[in-house]
PDB file of C-alpha atoms in Angstrom:
ATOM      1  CA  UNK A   1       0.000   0.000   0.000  1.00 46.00           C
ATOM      2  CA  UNK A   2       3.117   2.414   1.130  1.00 44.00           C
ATOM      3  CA  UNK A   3       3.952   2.273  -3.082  1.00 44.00           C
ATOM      4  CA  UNK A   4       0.678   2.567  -4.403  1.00 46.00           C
ATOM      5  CA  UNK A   5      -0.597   5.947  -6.346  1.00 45.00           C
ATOM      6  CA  UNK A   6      -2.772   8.035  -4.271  1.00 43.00           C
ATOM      7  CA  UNK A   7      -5.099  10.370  -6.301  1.00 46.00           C
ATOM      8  CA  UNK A   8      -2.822  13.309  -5.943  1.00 48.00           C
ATOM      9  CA  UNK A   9       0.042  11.157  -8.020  1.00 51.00           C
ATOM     10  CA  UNK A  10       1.982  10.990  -4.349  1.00 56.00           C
ATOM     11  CA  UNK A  11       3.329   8.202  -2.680  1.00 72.00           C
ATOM     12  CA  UNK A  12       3.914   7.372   0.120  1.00 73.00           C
ATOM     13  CA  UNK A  13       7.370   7.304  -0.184  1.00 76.00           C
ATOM     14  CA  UNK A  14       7.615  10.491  -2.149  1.00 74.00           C
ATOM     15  CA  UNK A  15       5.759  12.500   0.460  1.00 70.00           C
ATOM     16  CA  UNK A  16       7.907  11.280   2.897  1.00 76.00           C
ATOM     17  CA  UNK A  17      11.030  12.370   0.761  1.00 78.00           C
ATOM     18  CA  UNK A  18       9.337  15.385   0.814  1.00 77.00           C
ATOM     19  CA  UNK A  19       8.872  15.574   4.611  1.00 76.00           C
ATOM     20  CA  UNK A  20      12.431  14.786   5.248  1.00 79.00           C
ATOM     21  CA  UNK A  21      13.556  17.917   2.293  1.00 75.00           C
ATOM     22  CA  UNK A  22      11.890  20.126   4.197  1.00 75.00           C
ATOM     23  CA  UNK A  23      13.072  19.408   7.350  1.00 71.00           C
ATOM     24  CA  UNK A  24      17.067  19.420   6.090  1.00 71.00           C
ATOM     25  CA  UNK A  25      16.376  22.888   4.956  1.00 68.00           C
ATOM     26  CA  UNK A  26      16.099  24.203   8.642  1.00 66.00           C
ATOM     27  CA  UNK A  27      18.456  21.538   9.552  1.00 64.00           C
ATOM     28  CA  UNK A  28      22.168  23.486  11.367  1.00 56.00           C
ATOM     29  CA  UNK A  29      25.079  22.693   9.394  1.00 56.00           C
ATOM     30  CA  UNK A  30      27.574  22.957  11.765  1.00 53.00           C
ATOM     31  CA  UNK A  31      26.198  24.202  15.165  1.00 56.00           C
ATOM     32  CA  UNK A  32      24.904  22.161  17.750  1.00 54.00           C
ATOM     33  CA  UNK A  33      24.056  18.377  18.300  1.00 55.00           C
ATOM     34  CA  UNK A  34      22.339  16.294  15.429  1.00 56.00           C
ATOM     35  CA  UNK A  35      18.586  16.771  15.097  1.00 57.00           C
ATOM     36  CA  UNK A  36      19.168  20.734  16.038  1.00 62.00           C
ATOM     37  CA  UNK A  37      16.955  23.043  13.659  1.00 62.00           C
ATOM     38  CA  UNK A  38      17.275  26.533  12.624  1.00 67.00           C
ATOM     39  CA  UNK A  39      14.346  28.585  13.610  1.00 75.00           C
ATOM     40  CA  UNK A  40      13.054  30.747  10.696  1.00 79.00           C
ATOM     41  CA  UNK A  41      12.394  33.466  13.740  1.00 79.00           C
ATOM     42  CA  UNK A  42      16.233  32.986  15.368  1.00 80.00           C
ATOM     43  CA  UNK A  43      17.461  36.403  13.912  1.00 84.00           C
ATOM     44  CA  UNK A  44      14.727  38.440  14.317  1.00 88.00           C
ATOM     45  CA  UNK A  45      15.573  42.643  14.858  1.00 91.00           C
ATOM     46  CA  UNK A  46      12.726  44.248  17.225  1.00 92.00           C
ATOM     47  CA  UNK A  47      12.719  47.331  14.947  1.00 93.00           C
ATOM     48  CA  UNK A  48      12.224  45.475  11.699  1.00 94.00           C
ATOM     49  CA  UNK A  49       9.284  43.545  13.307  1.00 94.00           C
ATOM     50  CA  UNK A  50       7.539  46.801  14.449  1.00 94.00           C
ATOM     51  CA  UNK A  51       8.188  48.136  10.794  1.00 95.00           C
ATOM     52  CA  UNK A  52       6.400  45.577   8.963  1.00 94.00           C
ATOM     53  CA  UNK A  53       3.519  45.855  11.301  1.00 94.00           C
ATOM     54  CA  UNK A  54       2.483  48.981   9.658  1.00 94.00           C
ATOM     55  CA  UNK A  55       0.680  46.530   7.269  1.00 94.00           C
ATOM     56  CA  UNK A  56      -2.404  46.467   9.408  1.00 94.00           C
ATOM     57  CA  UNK A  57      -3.280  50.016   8.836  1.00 93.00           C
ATOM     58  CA  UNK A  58      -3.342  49.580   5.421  1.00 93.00           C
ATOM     59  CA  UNK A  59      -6.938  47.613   4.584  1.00 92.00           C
ATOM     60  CA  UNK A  60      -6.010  46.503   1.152  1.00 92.00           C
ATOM     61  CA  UNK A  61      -2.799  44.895   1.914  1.00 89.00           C
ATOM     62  CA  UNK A  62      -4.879  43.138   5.117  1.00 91.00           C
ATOM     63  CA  UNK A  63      -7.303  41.936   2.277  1.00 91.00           C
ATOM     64  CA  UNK A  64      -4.999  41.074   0.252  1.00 92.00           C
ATOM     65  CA  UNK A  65      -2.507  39.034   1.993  1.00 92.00           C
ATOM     66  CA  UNK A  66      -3.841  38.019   5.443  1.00 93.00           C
ATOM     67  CA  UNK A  67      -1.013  35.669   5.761  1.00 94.00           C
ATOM     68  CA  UNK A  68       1.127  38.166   6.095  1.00 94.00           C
ATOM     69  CA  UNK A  69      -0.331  39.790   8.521  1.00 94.00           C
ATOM     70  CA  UNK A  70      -0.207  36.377  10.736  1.00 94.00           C
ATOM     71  CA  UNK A  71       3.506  36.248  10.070  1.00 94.00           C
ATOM     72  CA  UNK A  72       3.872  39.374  11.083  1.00 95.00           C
ATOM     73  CA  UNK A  73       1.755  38.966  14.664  1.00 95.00           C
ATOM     74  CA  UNK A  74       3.962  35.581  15.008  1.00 94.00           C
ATOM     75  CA  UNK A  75       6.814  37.213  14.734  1.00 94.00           C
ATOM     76  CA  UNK A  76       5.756  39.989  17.311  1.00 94.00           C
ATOM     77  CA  UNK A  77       4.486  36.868  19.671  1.00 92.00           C
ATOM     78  CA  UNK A  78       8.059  35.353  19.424  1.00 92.00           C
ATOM     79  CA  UNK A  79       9.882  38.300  20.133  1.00 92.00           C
ATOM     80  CA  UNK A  80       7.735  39.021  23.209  1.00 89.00           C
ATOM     81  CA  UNK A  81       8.588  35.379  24.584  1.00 89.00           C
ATOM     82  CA  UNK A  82      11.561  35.691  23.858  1.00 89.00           C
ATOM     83  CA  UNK A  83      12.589  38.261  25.989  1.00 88.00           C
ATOM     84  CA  UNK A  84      12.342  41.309  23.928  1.00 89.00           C
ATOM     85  CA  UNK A  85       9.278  42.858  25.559  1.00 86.00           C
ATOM     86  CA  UNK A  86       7.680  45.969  23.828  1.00 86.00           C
ATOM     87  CA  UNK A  87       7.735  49.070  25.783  1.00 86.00           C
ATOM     88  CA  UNK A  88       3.918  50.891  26.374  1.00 81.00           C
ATOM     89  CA  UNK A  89       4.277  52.938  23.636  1.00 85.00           C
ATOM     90  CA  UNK A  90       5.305  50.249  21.333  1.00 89.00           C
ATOM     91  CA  UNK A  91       2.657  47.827  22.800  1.00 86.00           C
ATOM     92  CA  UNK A  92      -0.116  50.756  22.377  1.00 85.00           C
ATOM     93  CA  UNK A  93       0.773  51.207  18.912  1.00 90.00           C
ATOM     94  CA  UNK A  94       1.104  47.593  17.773  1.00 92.00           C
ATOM     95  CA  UNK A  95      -2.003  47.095  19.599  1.00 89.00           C
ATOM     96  CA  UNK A  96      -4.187  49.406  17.801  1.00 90.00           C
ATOM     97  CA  UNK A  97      -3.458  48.167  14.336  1.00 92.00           C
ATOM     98  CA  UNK A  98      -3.846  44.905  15.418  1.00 92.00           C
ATOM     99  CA  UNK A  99      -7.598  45.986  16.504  1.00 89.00           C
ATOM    100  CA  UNK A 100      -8.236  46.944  12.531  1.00 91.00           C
ATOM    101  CA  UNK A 101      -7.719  42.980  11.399  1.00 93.00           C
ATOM    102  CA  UNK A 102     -10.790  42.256  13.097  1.00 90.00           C
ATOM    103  CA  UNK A 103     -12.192  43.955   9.778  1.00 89.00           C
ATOM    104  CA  UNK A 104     -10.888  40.437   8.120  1.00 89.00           C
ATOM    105  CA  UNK A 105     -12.888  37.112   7.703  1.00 88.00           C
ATOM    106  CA  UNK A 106     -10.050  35.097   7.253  1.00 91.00           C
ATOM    107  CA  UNK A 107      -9.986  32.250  10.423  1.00 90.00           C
ATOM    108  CA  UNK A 108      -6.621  32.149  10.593  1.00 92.00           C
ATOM    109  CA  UNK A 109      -5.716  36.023  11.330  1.00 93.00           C
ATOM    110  CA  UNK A 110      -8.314  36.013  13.395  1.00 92.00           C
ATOM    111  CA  UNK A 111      -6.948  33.173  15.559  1.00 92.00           C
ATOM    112  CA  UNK A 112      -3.680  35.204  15.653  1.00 93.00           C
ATOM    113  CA  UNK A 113      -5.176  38.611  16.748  1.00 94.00           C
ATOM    114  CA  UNK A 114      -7.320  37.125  19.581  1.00 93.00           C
ATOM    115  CA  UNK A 115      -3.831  35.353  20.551  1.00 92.00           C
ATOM    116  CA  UNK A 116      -1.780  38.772  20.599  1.00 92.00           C
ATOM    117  CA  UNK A 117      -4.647  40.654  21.936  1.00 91.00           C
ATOM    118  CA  UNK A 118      -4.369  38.202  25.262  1.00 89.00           C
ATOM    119  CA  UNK A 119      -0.458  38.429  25.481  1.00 87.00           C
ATOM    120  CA  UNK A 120      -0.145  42.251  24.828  1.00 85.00           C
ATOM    121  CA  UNK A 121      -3.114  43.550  26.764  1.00 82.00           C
ATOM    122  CA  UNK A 122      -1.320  43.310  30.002  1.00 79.00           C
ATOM    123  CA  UNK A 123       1.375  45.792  28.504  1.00 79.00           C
ATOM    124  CA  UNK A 124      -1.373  48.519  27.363  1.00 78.00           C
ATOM    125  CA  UNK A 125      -2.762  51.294  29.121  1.00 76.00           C
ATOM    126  CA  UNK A 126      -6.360  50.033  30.405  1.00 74.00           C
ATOM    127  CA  UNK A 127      -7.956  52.923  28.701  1.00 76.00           C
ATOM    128  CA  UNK A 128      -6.631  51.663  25.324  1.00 77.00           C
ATOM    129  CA  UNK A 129      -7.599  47.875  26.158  1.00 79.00           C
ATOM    130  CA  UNK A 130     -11.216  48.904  26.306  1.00 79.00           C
ATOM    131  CA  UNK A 131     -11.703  49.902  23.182  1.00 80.00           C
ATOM    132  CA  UNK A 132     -11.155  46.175  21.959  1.00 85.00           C
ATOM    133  CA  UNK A 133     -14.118  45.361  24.246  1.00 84.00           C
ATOM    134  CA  UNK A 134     -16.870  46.473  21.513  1.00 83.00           C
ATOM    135  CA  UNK A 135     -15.101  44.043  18.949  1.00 86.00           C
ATOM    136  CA  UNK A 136     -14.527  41.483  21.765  1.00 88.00           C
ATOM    137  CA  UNK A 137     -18.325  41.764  22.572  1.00 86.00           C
ATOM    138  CA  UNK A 138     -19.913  41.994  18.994  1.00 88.00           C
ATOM    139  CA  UNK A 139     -18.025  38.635  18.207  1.00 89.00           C
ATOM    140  CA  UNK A 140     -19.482  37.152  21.177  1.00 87.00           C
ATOM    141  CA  UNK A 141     -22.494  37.507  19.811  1.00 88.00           C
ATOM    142  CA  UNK A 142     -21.750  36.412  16.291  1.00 88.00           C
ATOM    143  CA  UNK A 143     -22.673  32.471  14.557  1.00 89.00           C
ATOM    144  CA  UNK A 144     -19.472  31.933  14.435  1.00 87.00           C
ATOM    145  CA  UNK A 145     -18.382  29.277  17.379  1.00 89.00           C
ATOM    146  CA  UNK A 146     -14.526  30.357  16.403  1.00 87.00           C
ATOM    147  CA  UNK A 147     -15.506  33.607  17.273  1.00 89.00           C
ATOM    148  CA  UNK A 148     -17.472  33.347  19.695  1.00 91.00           C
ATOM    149  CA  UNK A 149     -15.345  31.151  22.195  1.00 91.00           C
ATOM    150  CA  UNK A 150     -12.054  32.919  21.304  1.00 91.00           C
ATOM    151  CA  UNK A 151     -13.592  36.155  22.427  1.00 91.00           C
ATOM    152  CA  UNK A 152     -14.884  34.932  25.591  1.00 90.00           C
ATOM    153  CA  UNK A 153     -11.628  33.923  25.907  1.00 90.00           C
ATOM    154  CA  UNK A 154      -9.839  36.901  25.383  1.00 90.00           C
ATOM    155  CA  UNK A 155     -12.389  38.881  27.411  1.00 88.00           C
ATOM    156  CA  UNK A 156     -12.130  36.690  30.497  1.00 86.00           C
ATOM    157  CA  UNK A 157      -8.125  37.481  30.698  1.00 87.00           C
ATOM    158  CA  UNK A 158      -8.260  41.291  29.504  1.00 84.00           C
ATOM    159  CA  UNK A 159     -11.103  42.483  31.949  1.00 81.00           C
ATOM    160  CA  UNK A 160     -11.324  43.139  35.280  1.00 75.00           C
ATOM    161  CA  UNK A 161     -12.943  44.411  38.052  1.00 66.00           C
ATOM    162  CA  UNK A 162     -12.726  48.238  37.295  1.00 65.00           C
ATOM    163  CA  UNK A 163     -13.354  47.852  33.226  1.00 67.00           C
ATOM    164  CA  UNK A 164     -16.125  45.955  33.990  1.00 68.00           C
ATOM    165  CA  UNK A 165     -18.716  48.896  34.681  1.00 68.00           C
ATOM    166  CA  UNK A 166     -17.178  50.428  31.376  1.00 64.00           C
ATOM    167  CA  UNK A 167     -18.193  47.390  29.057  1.00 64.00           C
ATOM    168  CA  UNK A 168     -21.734  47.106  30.199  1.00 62.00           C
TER     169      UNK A 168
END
């Protein structure tokens, strides 16, 4: 069965030659013990990130390339566990652009905004974090379960006692 055609003209050996391509591309050269991989985030400059994540004020490039956009926020969630914290301002700034991508449909951005929104709340002013709370609460209400749960979500860790009075 392993040899046998499958109706995409793969087999099974082939996609696992494939599997095992892709992996040697990350694969060290010379560093480190055998099996280490090079992270396509390892080199990543702070100021470089926070340049390319102008792209969410602009709603044609969000349209256009969504994926993008979740590169970008990945990038921006690596460099904040990795140490390399944005300051308030930075956070702020970030933060608001990141609150125009709920404009997008695509499932996958969305994910990635609900999961930045939740890690870079804490570093916001509260008075900024609120204004998230009208998308937060309008998706709560959608048909969408992805939607729906992820903004519960989101809204359970962001508010507390004193924003609470705000949001009703």
């Amino acid at each position: 069965m392993g040899d046998q055609q499958e109706e995409g003209g793969l087999t099974m050996n082939n996609l696992l030659s494939e599997v095992q391509n892709t992996l040697d591309k990350f694969k060290l050269e010379d560093e480190g013990p055998p099996g280490d991989y090079y992270s396509p985030y390892a080199n990543l400059e702070k100021a470089a990130v926070l340049q390319e994540a102008r792209c969410f004020h602009d709603p044609t490039a969000v349209r256009e390339n969504p994926r993008k956009c979740c590169t970008v926020i990945a990038q921006l969630l690596h460099l904040t566990n990795t140490g390399q914290y944005l300051n308030s301002g930075e956070a702020t700034e970030v933060f608001f652009g990141v609150t125009k991508l709920f404009m997008s449909d695509d499932a996958s951005l969305r994910r990635m905004v609900y999961l930045f929104i939740k890690d870079v709340a804490e570093t916001c002013d509260p008075d900024d974090v609120i204004i998230v709370t009208s998308s937060l609460t309008k998706d709560m209400t959608c048909d969408v379960d992805l939607y729906r749960a992820n903004a519960l979500r989101v809204l359970a860790r962001i508010v507390d006692a004193a924003m609470l009075g705000a949001i009703e």
